[in-house]
mmCIF file of C-alpha atoms and ligand atoms in Angstrom:
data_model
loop_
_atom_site.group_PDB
_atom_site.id
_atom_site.type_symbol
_atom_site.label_atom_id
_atom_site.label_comp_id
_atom_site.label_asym_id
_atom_site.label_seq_id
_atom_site.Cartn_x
_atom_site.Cartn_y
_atom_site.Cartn_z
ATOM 1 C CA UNK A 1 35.220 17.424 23.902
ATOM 2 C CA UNK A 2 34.234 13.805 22.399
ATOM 3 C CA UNK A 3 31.750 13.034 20.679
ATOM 4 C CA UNK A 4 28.752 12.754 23.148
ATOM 5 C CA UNK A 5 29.942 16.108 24.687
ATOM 6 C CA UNK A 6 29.455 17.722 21.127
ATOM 7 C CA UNK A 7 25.888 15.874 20.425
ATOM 8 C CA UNK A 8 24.969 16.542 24.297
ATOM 9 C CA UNK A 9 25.744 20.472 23.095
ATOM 10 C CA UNK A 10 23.612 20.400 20.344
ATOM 11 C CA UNK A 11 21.123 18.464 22.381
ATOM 12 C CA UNK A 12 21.371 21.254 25.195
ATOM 13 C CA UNK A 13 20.841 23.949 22.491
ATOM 14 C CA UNK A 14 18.019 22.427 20.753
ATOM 15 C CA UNK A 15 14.452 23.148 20.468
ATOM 16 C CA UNK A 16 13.082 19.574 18.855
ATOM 17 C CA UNK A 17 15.105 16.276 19.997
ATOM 18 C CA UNK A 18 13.574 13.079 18.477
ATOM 19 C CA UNK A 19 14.660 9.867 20.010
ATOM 20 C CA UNK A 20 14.694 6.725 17.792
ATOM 21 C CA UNK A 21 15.045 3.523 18.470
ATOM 22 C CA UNK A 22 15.307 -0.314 17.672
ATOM 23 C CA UNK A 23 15.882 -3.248 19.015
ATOM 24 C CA UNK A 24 19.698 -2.713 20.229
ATOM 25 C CA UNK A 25 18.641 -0.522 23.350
ATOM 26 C CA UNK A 26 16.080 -3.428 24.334
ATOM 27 C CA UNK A 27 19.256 -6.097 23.876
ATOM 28 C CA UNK A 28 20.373 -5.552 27.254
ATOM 29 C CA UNK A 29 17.644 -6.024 28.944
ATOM 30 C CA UNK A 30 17.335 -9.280 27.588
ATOM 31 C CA UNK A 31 15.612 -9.165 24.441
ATOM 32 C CA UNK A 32 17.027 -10.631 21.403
ATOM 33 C CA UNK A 33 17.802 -8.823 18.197
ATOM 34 C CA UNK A 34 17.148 -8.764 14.769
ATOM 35 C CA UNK A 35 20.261 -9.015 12.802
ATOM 36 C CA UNK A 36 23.769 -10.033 13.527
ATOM 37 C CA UNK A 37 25.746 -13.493 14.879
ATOM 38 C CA UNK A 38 22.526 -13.865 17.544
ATOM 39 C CA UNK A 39 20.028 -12.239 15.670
ATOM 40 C CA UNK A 40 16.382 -13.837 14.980
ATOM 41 C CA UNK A 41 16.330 -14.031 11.983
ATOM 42 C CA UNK A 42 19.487 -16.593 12.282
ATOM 43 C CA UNK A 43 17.243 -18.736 14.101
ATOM 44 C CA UNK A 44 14.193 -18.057 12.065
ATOM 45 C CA UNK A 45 12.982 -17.263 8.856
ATOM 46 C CA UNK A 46 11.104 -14.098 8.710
ATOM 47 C CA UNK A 47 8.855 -15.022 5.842
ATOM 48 C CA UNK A 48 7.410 -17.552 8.070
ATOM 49 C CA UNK A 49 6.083 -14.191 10.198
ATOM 50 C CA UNK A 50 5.097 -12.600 6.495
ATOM 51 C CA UNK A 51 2.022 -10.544 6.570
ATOM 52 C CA UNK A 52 1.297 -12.904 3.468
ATOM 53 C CA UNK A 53 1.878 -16.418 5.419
ATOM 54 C CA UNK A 54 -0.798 -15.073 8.099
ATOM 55 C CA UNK A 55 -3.581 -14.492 5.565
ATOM 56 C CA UNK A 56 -2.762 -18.052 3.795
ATOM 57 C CA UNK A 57 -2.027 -19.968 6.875
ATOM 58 C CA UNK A 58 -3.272 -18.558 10.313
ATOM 59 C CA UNK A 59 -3.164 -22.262 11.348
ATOM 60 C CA UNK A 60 0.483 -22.541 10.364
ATOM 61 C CA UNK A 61 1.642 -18.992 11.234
ATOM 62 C CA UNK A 62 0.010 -19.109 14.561
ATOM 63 C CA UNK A 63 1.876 -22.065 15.601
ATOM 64 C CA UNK A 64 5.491 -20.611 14.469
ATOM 65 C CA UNK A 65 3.938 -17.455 16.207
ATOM 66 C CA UNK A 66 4.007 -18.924 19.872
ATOM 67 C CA UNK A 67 7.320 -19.973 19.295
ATOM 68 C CA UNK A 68 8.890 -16.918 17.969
ATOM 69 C CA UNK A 69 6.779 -15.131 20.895
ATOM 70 C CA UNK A 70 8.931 -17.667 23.720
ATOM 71 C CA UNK A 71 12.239 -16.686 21.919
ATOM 72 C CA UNK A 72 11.401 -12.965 21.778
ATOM 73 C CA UNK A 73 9.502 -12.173 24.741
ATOM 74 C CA UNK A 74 9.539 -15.332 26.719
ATOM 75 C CA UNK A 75 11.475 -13.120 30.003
ATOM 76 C CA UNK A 76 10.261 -10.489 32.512
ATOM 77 C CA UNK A 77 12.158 -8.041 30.590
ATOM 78 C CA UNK A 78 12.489 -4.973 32.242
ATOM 79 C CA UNK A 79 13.431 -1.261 30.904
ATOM 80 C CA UNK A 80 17.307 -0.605 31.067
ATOM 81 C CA UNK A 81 19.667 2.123 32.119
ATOM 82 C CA UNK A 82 19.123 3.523 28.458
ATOM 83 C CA UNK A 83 15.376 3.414 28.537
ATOM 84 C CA UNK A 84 15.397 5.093 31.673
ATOM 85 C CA UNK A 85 17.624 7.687 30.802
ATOM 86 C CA UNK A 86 14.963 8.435 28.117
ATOM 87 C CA UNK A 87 11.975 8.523 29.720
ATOM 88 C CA UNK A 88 13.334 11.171 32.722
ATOM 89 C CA UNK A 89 14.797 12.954 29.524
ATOM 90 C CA UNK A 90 11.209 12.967 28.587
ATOM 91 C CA UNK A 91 9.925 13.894 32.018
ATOM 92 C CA UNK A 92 12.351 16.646 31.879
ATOM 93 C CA UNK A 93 10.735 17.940 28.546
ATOM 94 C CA UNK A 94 14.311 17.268 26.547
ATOM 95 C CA UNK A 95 12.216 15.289 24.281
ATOM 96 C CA UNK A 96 9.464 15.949 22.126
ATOM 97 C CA UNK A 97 9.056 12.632 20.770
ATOM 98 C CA UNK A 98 10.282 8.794 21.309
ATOM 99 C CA UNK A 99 10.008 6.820 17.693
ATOM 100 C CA UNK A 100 10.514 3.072 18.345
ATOM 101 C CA UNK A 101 10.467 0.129 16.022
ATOM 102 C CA UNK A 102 10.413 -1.889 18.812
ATOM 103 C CA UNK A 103 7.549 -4.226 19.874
ATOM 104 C CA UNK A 104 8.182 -5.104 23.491
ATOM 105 C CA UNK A 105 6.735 -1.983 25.030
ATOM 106 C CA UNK A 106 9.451 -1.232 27.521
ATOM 107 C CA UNK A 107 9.795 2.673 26.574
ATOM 108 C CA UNK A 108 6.156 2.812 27.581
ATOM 109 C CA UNK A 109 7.494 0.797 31.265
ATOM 110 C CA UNK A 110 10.328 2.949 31.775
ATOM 111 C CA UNK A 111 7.839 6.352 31.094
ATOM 112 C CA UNK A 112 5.102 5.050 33.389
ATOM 113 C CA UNK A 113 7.777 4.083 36.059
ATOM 114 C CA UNK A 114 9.371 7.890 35.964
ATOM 115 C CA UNK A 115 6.150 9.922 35.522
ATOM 116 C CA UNK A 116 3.694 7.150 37.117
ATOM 117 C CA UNK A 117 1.626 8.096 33.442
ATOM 118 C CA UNK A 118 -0.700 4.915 32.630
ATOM 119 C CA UNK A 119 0.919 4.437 29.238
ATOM 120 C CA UNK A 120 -0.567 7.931 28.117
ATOM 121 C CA UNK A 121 3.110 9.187 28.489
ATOM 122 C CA UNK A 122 4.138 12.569 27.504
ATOM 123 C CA UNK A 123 6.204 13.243 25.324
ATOM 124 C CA UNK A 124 4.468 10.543 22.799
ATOM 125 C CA UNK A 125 6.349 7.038 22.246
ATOM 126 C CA UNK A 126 5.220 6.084 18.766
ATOM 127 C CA UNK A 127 5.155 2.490 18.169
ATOM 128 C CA UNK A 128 5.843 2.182 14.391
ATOM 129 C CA UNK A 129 5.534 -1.272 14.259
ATOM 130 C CA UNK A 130 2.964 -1.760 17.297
ATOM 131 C CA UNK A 131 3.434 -4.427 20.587
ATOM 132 C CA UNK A 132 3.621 -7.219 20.751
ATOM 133 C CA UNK A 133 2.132 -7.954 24.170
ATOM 134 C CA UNK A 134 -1.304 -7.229 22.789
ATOM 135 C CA UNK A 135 -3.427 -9.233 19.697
ATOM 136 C CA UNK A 136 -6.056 -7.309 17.692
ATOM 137 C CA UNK A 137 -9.448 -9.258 16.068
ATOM 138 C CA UNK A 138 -8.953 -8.968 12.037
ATOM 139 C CA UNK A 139 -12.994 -8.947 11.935
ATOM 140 C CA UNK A 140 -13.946 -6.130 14.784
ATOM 141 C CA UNK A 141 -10.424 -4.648 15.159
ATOM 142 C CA UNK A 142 -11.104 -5.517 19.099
ATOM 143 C CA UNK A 143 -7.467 -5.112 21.166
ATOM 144 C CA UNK A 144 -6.989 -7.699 23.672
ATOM 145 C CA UNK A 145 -3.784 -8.769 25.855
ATOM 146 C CA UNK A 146 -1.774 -10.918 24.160
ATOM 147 C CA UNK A 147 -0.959 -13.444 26.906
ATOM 148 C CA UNK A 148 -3.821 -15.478 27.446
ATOM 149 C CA UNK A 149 -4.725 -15.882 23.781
ATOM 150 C CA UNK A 150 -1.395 -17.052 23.186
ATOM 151 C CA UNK A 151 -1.682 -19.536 25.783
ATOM 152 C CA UNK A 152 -4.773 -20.630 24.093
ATOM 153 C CA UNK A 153 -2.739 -20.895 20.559
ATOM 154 C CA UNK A 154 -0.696 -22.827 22.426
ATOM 155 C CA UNK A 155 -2.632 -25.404 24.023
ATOM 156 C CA UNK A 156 -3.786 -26.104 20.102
ATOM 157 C CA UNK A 157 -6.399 -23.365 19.187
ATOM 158 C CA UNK A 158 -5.190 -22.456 16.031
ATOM 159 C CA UNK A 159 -5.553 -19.976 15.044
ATOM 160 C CA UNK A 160 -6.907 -17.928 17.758
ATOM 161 C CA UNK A 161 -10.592 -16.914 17.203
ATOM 162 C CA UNK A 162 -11.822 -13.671 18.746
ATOM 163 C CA UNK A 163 -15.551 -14.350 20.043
ATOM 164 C CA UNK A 164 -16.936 -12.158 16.633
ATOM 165 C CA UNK A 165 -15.120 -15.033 15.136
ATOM 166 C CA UNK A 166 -12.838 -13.089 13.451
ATOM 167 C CA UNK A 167 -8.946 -14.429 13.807
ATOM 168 C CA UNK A 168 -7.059 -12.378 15.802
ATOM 169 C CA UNK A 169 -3.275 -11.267 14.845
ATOM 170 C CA UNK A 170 -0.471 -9.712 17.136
ATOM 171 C CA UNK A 171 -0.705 -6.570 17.150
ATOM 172 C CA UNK A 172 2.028 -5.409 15.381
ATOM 173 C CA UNK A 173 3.309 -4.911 12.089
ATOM 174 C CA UNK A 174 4.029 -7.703 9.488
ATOM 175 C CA UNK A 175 6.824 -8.200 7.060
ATOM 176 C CA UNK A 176 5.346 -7.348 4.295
ATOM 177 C CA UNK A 177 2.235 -5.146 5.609
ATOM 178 C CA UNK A 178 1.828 -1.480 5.333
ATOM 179 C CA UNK A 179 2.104 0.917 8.273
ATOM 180 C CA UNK A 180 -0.774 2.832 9.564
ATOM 181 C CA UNK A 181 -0.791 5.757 7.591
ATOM 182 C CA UNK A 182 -1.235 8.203 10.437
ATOM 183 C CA UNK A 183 1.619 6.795 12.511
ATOM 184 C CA UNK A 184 4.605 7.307 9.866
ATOM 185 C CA UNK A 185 2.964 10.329 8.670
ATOM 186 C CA UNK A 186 3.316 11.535 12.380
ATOM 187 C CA UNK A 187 7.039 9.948 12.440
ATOM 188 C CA UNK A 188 8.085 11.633 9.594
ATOM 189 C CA UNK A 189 6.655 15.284 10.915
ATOM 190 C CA UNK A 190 8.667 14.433 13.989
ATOM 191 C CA UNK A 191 11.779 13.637 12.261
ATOM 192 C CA UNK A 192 11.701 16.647 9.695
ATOM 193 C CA UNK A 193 10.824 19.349 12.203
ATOM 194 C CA UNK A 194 13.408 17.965 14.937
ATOM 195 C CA UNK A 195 16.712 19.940 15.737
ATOM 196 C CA UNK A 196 18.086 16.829 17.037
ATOM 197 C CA UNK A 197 17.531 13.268 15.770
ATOM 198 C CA UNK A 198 19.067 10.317 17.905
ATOM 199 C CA UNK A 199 18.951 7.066 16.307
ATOM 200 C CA UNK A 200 19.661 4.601 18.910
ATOM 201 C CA UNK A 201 20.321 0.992 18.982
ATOM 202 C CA UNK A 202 19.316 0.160 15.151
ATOM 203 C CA UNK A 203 20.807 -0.956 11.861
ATOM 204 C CA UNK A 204 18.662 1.643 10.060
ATOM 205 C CA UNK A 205 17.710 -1.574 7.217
ATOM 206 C CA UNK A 206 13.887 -1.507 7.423
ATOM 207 C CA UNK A 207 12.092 1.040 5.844
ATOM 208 C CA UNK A 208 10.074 3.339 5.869
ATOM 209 C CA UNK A 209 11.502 3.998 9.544
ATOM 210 C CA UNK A 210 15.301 3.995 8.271
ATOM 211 C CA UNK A 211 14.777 6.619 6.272
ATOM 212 C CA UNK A 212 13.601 8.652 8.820
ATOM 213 C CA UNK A 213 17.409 10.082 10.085
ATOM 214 C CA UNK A 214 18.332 10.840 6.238
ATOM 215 C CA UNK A 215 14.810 13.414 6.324
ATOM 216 C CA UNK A 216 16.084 14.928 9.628
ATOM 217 C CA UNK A 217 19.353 15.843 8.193
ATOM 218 C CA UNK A 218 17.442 17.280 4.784
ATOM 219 C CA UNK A 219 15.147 19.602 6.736
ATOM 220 C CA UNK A 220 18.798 21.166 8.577
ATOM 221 C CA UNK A 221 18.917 18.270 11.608
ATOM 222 C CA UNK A 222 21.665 17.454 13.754
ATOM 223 C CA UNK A 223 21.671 13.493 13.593
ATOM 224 C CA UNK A 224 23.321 11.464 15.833
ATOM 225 C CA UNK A 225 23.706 7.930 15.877
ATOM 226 C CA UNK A 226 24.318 5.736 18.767
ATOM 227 C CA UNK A 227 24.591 1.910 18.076
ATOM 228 C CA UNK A 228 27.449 -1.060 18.364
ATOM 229 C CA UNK A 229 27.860 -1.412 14.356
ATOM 230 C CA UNK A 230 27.942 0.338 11.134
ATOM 231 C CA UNK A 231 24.465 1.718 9.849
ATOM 232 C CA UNK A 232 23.667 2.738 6.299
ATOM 233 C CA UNK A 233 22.912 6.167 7.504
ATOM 234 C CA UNK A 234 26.852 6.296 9.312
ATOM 235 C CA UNK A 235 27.532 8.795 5.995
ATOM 236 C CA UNK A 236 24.862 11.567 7.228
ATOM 237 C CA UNK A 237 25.581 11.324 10.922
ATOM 238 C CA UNK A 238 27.004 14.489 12.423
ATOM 239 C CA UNK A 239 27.506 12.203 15.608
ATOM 240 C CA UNK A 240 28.582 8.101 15.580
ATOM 241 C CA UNK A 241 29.148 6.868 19.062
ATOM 242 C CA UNK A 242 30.175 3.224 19.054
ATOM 243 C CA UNK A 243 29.364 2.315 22.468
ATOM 244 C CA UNK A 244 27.146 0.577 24.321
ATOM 245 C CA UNK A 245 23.420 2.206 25.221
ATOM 246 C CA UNK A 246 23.421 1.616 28.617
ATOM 247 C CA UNK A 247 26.834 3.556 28.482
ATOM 248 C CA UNK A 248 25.655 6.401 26.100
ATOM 249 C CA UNK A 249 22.279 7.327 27.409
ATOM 250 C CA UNK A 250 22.766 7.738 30.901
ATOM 251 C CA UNK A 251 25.848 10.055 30.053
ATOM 252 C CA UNK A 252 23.988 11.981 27.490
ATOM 253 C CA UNK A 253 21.427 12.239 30.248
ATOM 254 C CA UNK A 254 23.920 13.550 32.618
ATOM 255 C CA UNK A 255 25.003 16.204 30.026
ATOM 256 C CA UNK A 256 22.431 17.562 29.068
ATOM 257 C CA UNK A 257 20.586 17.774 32.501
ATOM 258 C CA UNK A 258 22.892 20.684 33.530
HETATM 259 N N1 APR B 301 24.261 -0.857 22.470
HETATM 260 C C1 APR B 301 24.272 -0.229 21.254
HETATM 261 N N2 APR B 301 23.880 -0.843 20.098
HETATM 262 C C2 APR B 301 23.495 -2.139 20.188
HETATM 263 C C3 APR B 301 23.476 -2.854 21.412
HETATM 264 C C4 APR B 301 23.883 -2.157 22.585
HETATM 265 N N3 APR B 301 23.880 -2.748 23.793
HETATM 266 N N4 APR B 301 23.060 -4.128 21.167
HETATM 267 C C5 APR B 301 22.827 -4.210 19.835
HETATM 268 N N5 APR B 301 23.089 -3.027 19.250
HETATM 269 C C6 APR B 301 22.919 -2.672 17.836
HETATM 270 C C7 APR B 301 23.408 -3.729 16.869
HETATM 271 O O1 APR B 301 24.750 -3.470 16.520
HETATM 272 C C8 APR B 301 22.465 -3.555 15.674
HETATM 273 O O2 APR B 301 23.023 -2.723 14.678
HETATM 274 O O3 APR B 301 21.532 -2.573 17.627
HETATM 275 C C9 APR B 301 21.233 -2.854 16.262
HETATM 276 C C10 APR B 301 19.981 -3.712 16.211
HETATM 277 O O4 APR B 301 19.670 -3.907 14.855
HETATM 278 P P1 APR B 301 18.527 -4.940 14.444
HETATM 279 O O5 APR B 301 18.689 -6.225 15.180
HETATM 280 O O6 APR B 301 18.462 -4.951 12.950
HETATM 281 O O7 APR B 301 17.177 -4.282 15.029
HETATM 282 P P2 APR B 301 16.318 -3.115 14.401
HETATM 283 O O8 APR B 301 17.161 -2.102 13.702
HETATM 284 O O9 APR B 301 15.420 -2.621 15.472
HETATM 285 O O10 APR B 301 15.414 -3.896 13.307
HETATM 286 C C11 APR B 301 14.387 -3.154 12.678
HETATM 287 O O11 APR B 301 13.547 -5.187 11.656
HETATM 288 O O12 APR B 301 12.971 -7.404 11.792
HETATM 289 C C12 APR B 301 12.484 -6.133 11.813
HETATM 290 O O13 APR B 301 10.487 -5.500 12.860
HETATM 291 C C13 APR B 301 11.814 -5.842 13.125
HETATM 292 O O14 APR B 301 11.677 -3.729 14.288
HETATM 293 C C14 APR B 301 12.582 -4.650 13.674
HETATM 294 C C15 APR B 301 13.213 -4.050 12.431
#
């Protein structure tokens, strides 16, 4: 039995399995990560995205904004074979929860192409640090789609104005901004009442979501941990499967669809 056959077990047996995940099962589908040779942030600097540089310089922010938007998001990305094998994990009921730091919204695609749900998928896809293909006013809180307003930052209106006047921000979170309350409230209920805790694709650095594996192990959680490279949270794994997530997920799917 390797090592997916022993987390599939546990998977198979549990009650509660969480599904977590950053920005390494959206890599190949296109999207660029975070961290590493390629990453982002090797290209840019994140404090130029700081919560801080928006509410100093909107102008300035909003023009690095369409850029990093291109670089990020520029593609018709479309869910992989890992997101997939999520979602009809989720339409099977194997999964009482999908936690993603991701902003690209493809877990919410990949649900609404298996269960034909508008978005309002069940189980829940949490969104810890929101999506980025919508903008929200920072005067009347409206929520628009992000696309034409950032065609309108880019042909020079900068920064964006919402017609309250308010300045409108992408919707998700900054470096340097707090979380909605609710939402890692909610994450962290997931993650200490789950049987199973997957953390998929992620190098487990940003907080307060990388902390979530560590309080599924505390509360008695199997954790297992499927990404290319080493994590911080390796030591409390009971499961680390160094292989690709288009590999992983479908198999785990397989496995635990018996
Ligand atoms: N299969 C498995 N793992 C992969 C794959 C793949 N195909 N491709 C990349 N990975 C792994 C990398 O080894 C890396 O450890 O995914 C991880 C991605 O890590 P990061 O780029 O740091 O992304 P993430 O953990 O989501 O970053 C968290 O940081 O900048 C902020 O807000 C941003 O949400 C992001 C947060």
């Amino acid at each position: 039995m390797d090592d997916l056959e022993r987390l599939a077990a546990d998977v198979r047996s549990a009650d509660a399995v969480v599904a977590f995940t950053g920005a390494g099962i959206s890599a190949p589908s296109g999207v660029p990560t975070f961290r590493g040779d390629d990453g982002v942030w090797e290209q840019f600097d994140e404090g130029q995205f700081a919560y801080g540089r928006f509410q100093r310089d909107p102008e300035g922010f909003w023009e690095d904004r369409v850029e990093l938007q291109r670089e990020l998001f520029g593609g018709d990305y479309e869910p992989n074979a890992a997101h997939d094998a999520l979602a009809e994990m989720g339409k099977d009921g194997d999964l009482e929860a999908i936690l993603t730091q991701n902003t690209d919204g493809l877990h919410g695609d990949a649900a609404a192409a298996v269960d034909g749900s508008g978005g309002n998928s069940d189980p829940p896809i949490l969104e810890l640090h929101g999506n980025a293909r919508r903008v929200r006013c920072t005067d009347c809180g409206k929520r628009r789609d992000g696309d034409p307003i950032f065609e309108r930052a880019a042909d020079g209106e900068l920064p964006p104005t919402c017609d309250c006047g308010g300045v409108f921000k992408p919707d998700v979170v900054l470096f340097g901004e707090q979380l909605p309350g609710a939402v890692i409230q909610r994450a962290r209920s997931f993650a200490r009442e789950s049987d199973v805790f997957l953390a998929i694709g992620s190098s487990l650095v940003v907080e307060p979501a990388a902390s979530l594996p560590r309080l599924a192990a505390s509360t008695g959680g199997t954790v297992g941990i499927v990404n290319l490279e080493p994590t911080p949270c390796d030591d409390i794994a009971d499961v680390v499967y160094r292989e690709d997530v288009t590999d992983a997920l479908p198999r785990l799917r397989e496995l635990t669809d018996e």
